[in-house]
Each structure stands twice: as C-alpha cells, then as structure tokens.
Short mmCIF file of C-alpha atoms in Angstrom, two decimals:
data_model
loop_
_atom_site.label_atom_id
_atom_site.label_comp_id
_atom_site.label_asym_id
_atom_site.label_seq_id
_atom_site.Cartn_x
_atom_site.Cartn_y
_atom_site.Cartn_z
CA MET A 153 98.30 105.28 94.57
CA ILE A 154 95.75 103.09 96.57
CA GLN A 155 95.15 104.71 99.93
CA PHE A 156 95.05 103.10 103.19
CA HIS A 157 93.06 104.32 106.18
CA ILE A 158 95.13 103.17 109.21
CA LYS A 159 94.34 104.72 112.62
CA SER A 160 96.65 104.15 115.87
CA PRO A 161 94.70 101.97 118.52
CA ASP A 162 92.63 104.24 121.01
CA ARG A 163 94.65 103.93 123.95
CA THR A 164 91.81 104.76 126.44
CA ILE A 165 91.41 101.11 127.12
CA GLU A 166 95.25 100.86 128.30
CA ALA A 167 94.70 101.22 132.16
CA ALA A 168 92.27 98.79 132.09
CA ILE A 169 94.32 96.11 130.51
CA ARG A 170 97.08 96.83 132.70
CA GLU A 171 94.98 96.64 135.80
CA LYS A 172 93.57 93.25 134.58
CA ILE A 173 96.98 91.72 133.92
CA ASP A 174 98.51 93.06 137.13
CA ASN A 175 95.67 91.26 139.15
CA LEU A 176 95.98 87.82 137.56
CA THR A 177 97.06 85.35 140.34
CA LYS A 178 100.91 86.02 139.86
CA PRO A 179 103.78 88.59 141.00
CA LYS A 180 103.46 91.89 138.85
CA GLY A 181 105.34 91.69 135.66
CA SER A 182 106.09 88.06 136.21
CA LEU A 183 104.92 86.67 132.89
CA GLY A 184 107.07 89.12 131.37
CA ARG A 185 106.89 89.77 127.25
CA LEU A 186 103.44 87.55 127.55
CA GLU A 187 102.08 90.57 129.31
CA GLU A 188 103.49 92.78 126.36
CA PHE A 189 102.10 91.10 124.12
CA ALA A 190 98.84 90.51 125.72
CA THR A 191 98.19 94.24 125.95
CA LYS A 192 99.21 94.71 122.52
CA ILE A 193 96.52 92.50 121.08
CA CYS A 194 94.07 93.87 123.43
CA LEU A 195 94.36 97.40 122.19
CA ILE A 196 94.46 96.29 118.38
CA GLN A 197 91.40 94.27 119.10
CA GLN A 198 90.06 97.00 121.80
CA THR A 199 88.93 94.55 124.07
CA LEU A 200 90.23 93.07 127.28
CA THR A 201 89.08 89.42 126.00
CA PRO A 202 91.16 89.01 122.59
CA GLU A 203 90.74 86.24 120.42
CA LEU A 204 92.75 85.04 117.58
CA ARG A 205 90.99 83.69 114.84
CA ARG A 206 91.94 81.31 111.64
CA PRO A 207 95.91 82.46 111.21
CA HIS A 208 97.05 82.80 107.68
CA ASN A 209 100.76 82.97 106.22
CA VAL A 210 100.62 84.61 103.05
CA LEU A 211 103.91 83.97 100.95
CA PHE A 212 104.79 86.11 97.99
CA ALA A 213 107.03 84.70 95.54
CA ALA A 214 109.15 86.81 92.62
CA ASP A 215 112.47 86.84 91.06
CA HIS A 216 115.29 89.74 90.94
CA GLY A 217 116.75 91.15 87.89
CA ILE A 218 120.09 91.86 90.18
CA LEU A 219 120.56 88.08 90.20
CA GLU A 220 122.22 88.75 86.76
CA GLU A 221 125.01 90.10 89.04
CA GLY A 222 126.07 87.17 90.72
CA VAL A 223 124.90 88.42 94.08
CA SER A 224 123.48 85.05 95.10
CA VAL A 225 124.56 81.24 95.16
CA SER A 226 120.73 80.54 94.49
CA PRO A 227 119.98 80.13 90.84
CA LYS A 228 116.84 81.56 89.41
CA GLU A 229 114.99 78.69 88.95
CA VAL A 230 114.87 77.83 92.74
CA THR A 231 112.32 80.55 93.07
CA TRP A 232 109.20 78.58 90.79
CA GLN A 233 110.66 75.30 91.90
CA GLN A 234 110.33 76.01 95.68
CA LEU A 235 106.80 77.78 94.98
CA SER A 236 105.87 74.27 93.45
CA HIS A 237 107.32 72.82 95.98
CA PHE A 238 105.14 74.55 98.61
CA SER A 239 102.03 73.81 97.02
CA LYS A 240 102.39 70.15 97.20
CA GLY A 241 103.49 70.09 100.87
CA GLY A 242 106.66 69.06 102.45
CA ALA A 243 109.06 72.08 102.52
CA GLY A 244 110.04 73.93 105.89
CA ILE A 245 106.99 76.64 105.75
CA ASN A 246 104.16 73.57 105.12
CA PHE A 247 105.07 71.54 108.35
CA LEU A 248 105.14 74.84 110.31
CA CYS A 249 101.83 75.84 109.09
CA ASP A 250 100.21 72.28 109.73
CA GLN A 251 101.72 72.30 113.04
CA HIS A 252 100.51 75.41 114.30
CA GLY A 253 97.14 75.77 112.51
CA PHE A 254 97.83 78.44 109.85
CA ARG A 255 96.31 78.34 106.53
CA LEU A 256 99.50 78.82 103.60
CA VAL A 257 98.40 80.94 101.05
CA LEU A 258 100.60 81.16 97.73
CA VAL A 259 100.76 84.16 95.63
CA ASP A 260 102.86 84.50 92.26
CA ALA A 261 103.89 88.12 92.32
CA GLY A 262 106.65 87.86 89.39
CA VAL A 263 107.97 84.32 89.22
CA ASP A 264 110.18 84.02 86.01
CA TYR A 265 107.97 80.84 84.92
CA ASP A 266 104.60 79.96 83.50
CA ILE A 267 103.21 78.12 86.35
CA PRO A 268 100.40 75.94 85.09
CA HIS A 269 97.21 76.37 86.75
CA GLY A 270 95.26 73.87 89.01
CA HIS A 271 98.36 74.26 91.77
CA GLY A 272 96.39 76.64 94.21
CA ILE A 273 98.55 79.43 93.60
CA ILE A 274 97.19 82.82 93.01
CA ASP A 275 98.30 84.73 89.97
CA MET A 276 98.91 88.26 90.58
CA LYS A 277 102.06 88.14 88.44
CA VAL A 278 103.28 91.64 87.35
CA ARG A 279 106.04 90.66 85.16
CA LYS A 280 108.52 87.59 85.05
CA GLY A 281 111.01 89.13 87.62
CA THR A 282 112.15 92.83 88.08
CA ARG A 283 114.75 94.35 86.21
CA ASN A 284 118.42 94.69 86.99
CA PHE A 285 118.17 97.58 89.11
CA LEU A 286 122.13 98.16 88.95
CA HIS A 287 121.31 99.55 85.54
CA GLU A 288 117.50 100.76 85.81
CA GLY A 289 114.90 100.82 88.09
CA ALA A 290 113.71 97.34 89.13
CA MET A 291 110.40 98.35 88.58
CA THR A 292 108.31 101.23 87.51
CA GLU A 293 106.18 103.39 90.35
CA GLU A 294 103.18 102.19 88.40
CA GLU A 295 104.30 98.44 89.15
CA PHE A 296 104.82 99.26 92.59
CA ASP A 297 101.32 100.74 92.75
CA THR A 298 100.13 97.61 91.29
CA CYS A 299 101.96 95.50 93.76
CA LEU A 300 100.38 97.39 96.78
CA GLU A 301 96.95 96.97 95.45
CA ARG A 302 97.00 93.38 94.47
CA GLY A 303 98.75 92.73 97.97
CA ALA A 304 95.99 94.43 99.81
CA GLU A 305 93.51 92.50 97.56
CA VAL A 306 94.90 89.00 98.82
CA VAL A 307 94.84 90.16 102.44
CA ALA A 308 91.02 91.59 102.15
CA ASP A 309 89.90 88.53 100.76
CA ILE A 310 91.19 86.31 102.93
CA ALA A 311 89.83 88.58 105.93
CA THR A 312 86.26 88.38 104.13
CA ALA A 313 86.08 84.99 103.53
CA THR A 314 87.61 83.37 106.76
CA GLY A 315 87.35 86.29 109.47
CA CYS A 316 91.30 86.11 110.11
CA ASN A 317 92.69 88.50 112.38
CA ILE A 318 96.24 87.31 112.93
CA ILE A 319 98.37 86.80 109.58
CA SER A 320 102.03 87.01 109.01
CA PHE A 321 103.85 87.02 105.41
CA GLY A 322 106.45 85.20 103.93
CA GLU A 323 108.56 85.09 100.77
CA MET A 324 110.53 83.53 97.93
CA GLY A 325 112.62 85.07 95.43
CA SER A 326 116.34 84.16 94.77
CA GLY A 327 118.43 87.29 95.52
CA ASN A 328 116.01 89.07 97.26
CA THR A 329 118.38 89.83 100.20
CA SER A 330 119.91 92.22 98.07
CA PRO A 331 116.98 94.62 97.74
CA SER A 332 116.10 93.77 101.09
CA ALA A 333 119.68 95.11 102.23
CA MET A 334 119.07 98.41 100.05
CA TRP A 335 116.01 99.33 101.72
CA MET A 336 117.23 98.94 105.01
CA HIS A 337 120.15 101.16 104.22
CA LEU A 338 117.78 103.90 102.56
CA PHE A 339 115.46 103.93 105.43
CA THR A 340 117.50 103.48 108.12
CA GLY A 341 120.94 105.25 107.30
CA ILE A 342 123.00 102.46 108.26
CA ASP A 343 126.27 101.99 106.29
CA LEU A 344 125.36 99.39 103.38
CA ARG A 345 128.29 97.20 104.16
CA LYS A 346 126.63 96.54 107.39
CA CYS A 347 123.47 95.73 106.02
CA ILE A 348 124.91 93.17 103.69
CA GLY A 349 125.06 89.17 105.05
CA ALA A 350 125.45 85.90 103.10
CA GLY A 351 121.78 85.63 102.13
CA ALA A 352 121.66 81.54 101.05
CA GLY A 353 125.37 81.29 101.90
CA LEU A 354 127.64 83.28 100.35
CA ASP A 355 131.53 83.22 101.43
CA ASN A 356 133.37 86.18 102.41
CA ASP A 357 134.43 86.80 98.75
CA GLY A 358 130.94 86.66 97.62
CA ILE A 359 129.78 89.06 99.97
CA ARG A 360 132.43 91.19 99.24
CA HIS A 361 131.22 91.48 95.57
CA LYS A 362 127.97 91.39 96.87
CA TYR A 363 128.75 94.82 98.49
CA ASP A 364 130.56 95.93 95.22
CA VAL A 365 127.59 95.39 93.06
CA LEU A 366 125.09 97.39 95.52
CA ARG A 367 127.28 99.89 96.05
CA LYS A 368 127.50 100.86 92.15
CA ALA A 369 123.85 100.26 92.07
CA LEU A 370 123.25 102.94 94.75
CA GLU A 371 125.78 105.63 93.00
CA ASN A 372 123.72 104.88 89.60
CA TYR A 373 120.29 105.65 91.25
CA ALA A 374 118.65 107.93 88.96
CA GLY A 375 115.08 108.25 90.46
CA ALA A 376 113.46 110.74 92.40
CA ASP A 377 114.34 111.67 96.19
CA THR A 378 111.14 110.15 97.37
CA ASP A 379 110.75 106.96 99.69
CA ARG A 380 108.26 105.85 97.22
CA ALA A 381 110.38 105.89 94.08
CA LYS A 382 113.23 104.17 95.97
CA MET A 383 111.17 101.35 96.97
CA ALA A 384 110.22 100.88 93.53
CA TRP A 385 113.71 101.40 92.05
CA PHE A 386 115.48 98.64 94.47
CA GLY A 387 112.49 96.60 95.24
CA GLY A 388 111.05 93.27 94.55
CA TYR A 389 107.59 92.51 93.49
CA GLU A 390 106.87 90.14 96.12
CA MET A 391 108.42 92.82 98.58
CA ALA A 392 106.00 95.47 97.52
CA MET A 393 102.98 93.29 97.66
CA ALA A 394 103.97 92.15 101.15
CA VAL A 395 103.94 96.17 101.87
CA GLY A 396 100.45 96.20 100.36
CA GLY A 397 99.35 93.27 102.27
CA MET A 398 100.50 94.58 105.42
CA LEU A 399 99.00 97.92 105.35
CA LYS A 400 95.76 96.25 104.52
CA ALA A 401 96.01 94.11 107.37
CA ALA A 402 97.02 97.20 109.37
CA GLU A 403 93.89 98.82 108.05
CA LEU A 404 91.54 95.86 108.87
CA GLY A 405 92.75 95.52 112.43
CA MET A 406 94.57 92.48 112.21
CA THR A 407 97.78 91.82 114.05
CA VAL A 408 100.59 91.23 111.90
CA ILE A 409 103.35 88.85 112.57
CA VAL A 410 106.75 89.89 111.08
CA ASP A 411 109.04 87.34 109.74
CA GLY A 412 113.07 87.82 109.49
CA PHE A 413 115.36 89.81 107.32
CA ILE A 414 113.37 90.20 104.49
CA MET A 415 110.04 90.99 105.67
CA THR A 416 111.41 93.47 108.61
CA SER A 417 112.73 95.47 105.41
CA VAL A 418 109.25 95.29 104.30
CA ILE A 419 107.62 96.48 107.17
CA LEU A 420 110.24 99.21 107.56
CA ALA A 421 109.28 100.38 103.89
CA ALA A 422 105.64 99.92 104.88
CA SER A 423 106.27 102.38 107.91
CA ARG A 424 107.59 105.03 105.70
CA LEU A 425 104.51 105.38 104.02
CA TYR A 426 102.15 104.75 107.19
CA PRO A 427 104.10 104.98 110.29
CA GLU A 428 100.87 103.68 112.15
CA VAL A 429 101.42 100.16 110.79
CA MET A 430 103.90 99.73 113.60
CA ASP A 431 101.29 99.39 115.97
CA TYR A 432 100.06 96.32 114.51
CA ALA A 433 103.19 94.26 114.28
CA ILE A 434 104.64 91.94 116.76
CA PHE A 435 108.27 90.78 115.42
CA GLY A 436 108.35 86.65 115.45
CA HIS A 437 112.10 86.24 115.32
CA GLN A 438 115.42 87.89 114.82
CA GLY A 439 117.04 85.91 111.93
CA ASP A 440 120.68 85.06 111.10
CA GLU A 441 121.01 87.32 108.34
CA SER A 442 123.95 89.89 109.65
CA GLY A 443 121.84 92.92 109.43
CA HIS A 444 118.46 92.12 110.98
CA LYS A 445 119.48 92.61 114.63
CA LEU A 446 120.85 96.13 113.49
CA MET A 447 117.88 96.99 111.48
CA LEU A 448 115.62 95.77 114.31
CA GLU A 449 117.45 98.25 116.71
CA ALA A 450 117.04 100.97 114.20
CA MET A 451 113.20 100.80 114.47
CA GLY A 452 113.06 100.22 118.17
CA ALA A 453 111.92 96.81 117.79
CA ARG A 454 112.66 93.78 119.58
CA ALA A 455 111.82 90.39 118.35
CA LEU A 456 110.30 87.46 120.21
CA LEU A 457 112.58 84.68 119.27
CA HIS A 458 116.32 84.13 118.09
CA LEU A 459 116.76 80.66 116.60
CA ASP A 460 119.57 81.26 114.08
CA LEU A 461 116.71 81.14 111.39
CA ARG A 462 117.35 82.29 107.75
CA LEU A 463 114.77 80.50 105.90
CA GLY A 464 112.45 83.05 105.07
CA GLU A 465 108.89 81.78 103.88
CA GLY A 466 107.27 83.19 107.11
CA SER A 467 108.90 80.24 109.14
CA GLY A 468 110.21 82.40 112.17
CA ALA A 469 106.62 84.11 112.20
CA VAL A 470 104.91 80.84 112.34
CA CYS A 471 107.15 79.77 115.08
CA ALA A 472 106.50 82.77 117.38
CA TYR A 473 102.94 82.06 117.11
CA PRO A 474 102.60 79.69 119.88
CA ILE A 475 103.82 82.18 122.38
CA ILE A 476 101.52 85.03 121.04
CA GLU A 477 98.79 82.17 121.77
CA SER A 478 99.76 82.12 125.21
CA ALA A 479 99.64 85.83 125.93
CA VAL A 480 96.17 85.52 124.66
CA ARG A 481 95.23 82.65 126.63
CA MET A 482 97.11 84.28 129.74
CA ILE A 483 94.76 87.51 129.91
CA ASN A 484 91.44 85.24 129.14
CA HIS A 485 91.79 82.14 131.29
CA MET A 486 94.12 83.11 134.39
CA ASP A 487 92.07 83.67 137.52
CA SER A 488 92.08 86.92 139.32
CA PHE A 489 93.20 87.16 142.92
CA GLN A 490 89.67 88.47 143.54
CA SER A 491 88.03 85.74 141.92
CA VAL A 492 89.88 82.83 143.70
CA ASN A 493 90.10 84.73 147.22
CA VAL A 494 94.10 84.46 146.94
CA THR A 495 95.73 87.31 148.90
CA LYS A 496 97.67 89.78 146.43
CA TYR A 497 101.20 88.69 147.63
CA PHE A 498 103.33 91.62 146.05
#
C-alpha cells in the first residue's frame, strides 16, 4: 500500500499568529470564524503572511454495483452523462468554478462507459463500476490501493504543474450515498438508520428499502476486521481515489476544502488511515443529506456554510472559497493598531 508522510503543522508559530490577529484594527475576536480560518491556514503554511494559489476542484467519477438493488432514483447512465456534461461546461460545478477562479479537473475513476478520448477527462479507470457489496466486496484491497495511488498522482501532478496550494474534491456516481452511509456508520458508530438519507430524491418507502439493503449488506460482510478492508468492501472507486487525493494534498501542505456528505465520509475514512489529515481540512458546508450533520458532529467539525445543498460535485466547497479568501485577506491587508496610530479600544 502507498505510504504517505503527513505531519501535523508545527504549532510554535501559533502565538505569533494570534498576536497578529488580535492587534488588527478591530475588537478582539470580532471577525469570528475568519480568525479561525486565518489561523489554520497560517499554521498549514507556517507563515504570518499566507497566500492562496491556483485553487483546483478535482472531481472523481465512478459507478456502483449496489445500484442494482434500487437504492437510488438516479439511473447508472447519469454518471457518464454528467461527466460528459462537466467536460463541456454548463453544469452546477462549472459555473461555480468559473465564478471563483477554480480549475476543474475531471477524473474517470471507474465509470461503466467507454468515454471517448479528447474531452479533457483523465482516464484513471480501475474497472467499470464496483461490484455489488450486498453480495461481495465492492472492490478488492488491491484495487483500493490502486485508487489511493491514482488519486495521489492526480494531486501531485496538479501541485507540480501549477503550484496550487488549496484544493477541493467532488464526486459523481449514481448511488454513492449508500457507500458513504456505510463508511459513516462503520467509522463513527452512529446507528445505520441515522446515516441514511434521501440521496438524489428517494421517498420514505425508498429510504426504508435503502436501509434494508444496507443492513443486510452489513450482516453479509465477510472481510477482515480492519479499516482498510471495510473501506474496500463498501466503498466506491471515486471515493477511494479522493481518499488518496486528500492524503497527498495534506502531505504536500495544501489546504483541503471538504465538500458535502460524500466527501466528509471520505475525509473521515482518510483520517482512519492518517489522523493528521484533519489538520489540513476546512469543512466547506453542511449539506442537506440527513446524516451529514451527525457525521460532522461525530468528527468534532463545524462547517462554514449551511445552504441546504445536496448536489455534490464539490459545489459546497467551491462556494465556501470566497470566505476562506476573506480570512487570508484579513490577516494580510488589515492594518494593525500600531501601524495607523489607532488606540487599542478593547
């Protein structure tokens, strides 16, 4: 298995960061969570003058065998159709990336379709969709390792080619709230029923059926009692590649903006392998999928936005970027009391 070398940021600089923020021309703490984000990014970059360079949103796409059990209203062909749509522009993530200056990187991690070359989609396909984890492992542990390696490769290439130091991840894969719910349950201990939501639009009967299928899948688990084995058995290729991408980003000292329910389950899984990855994460938004709030709470995380989004694709993370940028502008561009001869008034 690929090894990552992720170090928690040196906190020696933290007192100097706090002093700088507290001496900006404002009441102490008055810029709230902007001060929190500025501190985190300063720690990641080990500087009092951080900068955000060339933001990217990496979108991994793959299909899921569990879709055969009717756990989603979204048919399988939507995965490749939407991936093609993203490559042409005009989808939700396209306008958001355009608005906020992100480069969108599209990766075929395991779409059940032969996507023609020449559309700007990186071919990292492991297989045409995972297996049905109701009956067998969604992927082998060797395939899981391949996903980690390929996700890491995508991020390393971006960092080398562009100097990007802040990155978000999105996904496309019909039915992928089911593997995300399984990872949430397995790695938080939250009751499975509370981890399951409507996904792309299931009604109450559909949610009950989804629960029955996932409960049976859990009962049928025949893998090893390790986190890695469980990730492989119940995961998705796009999710596993995002794990590798997040871990490589942390290793390279990049800030990771975490998207919604599915990407939160991904960084949860990543943190089971390397807990230090959390030191590099900012949670962009709390989505509308019912289990997302519970998962964030279990992780001790608080999202930046709550806009009732449930689109995926990295949309919530990209929406959060301007606020993160404001935090960096605050620490870099606000005057200090001393520099402008204003009496400190708190």
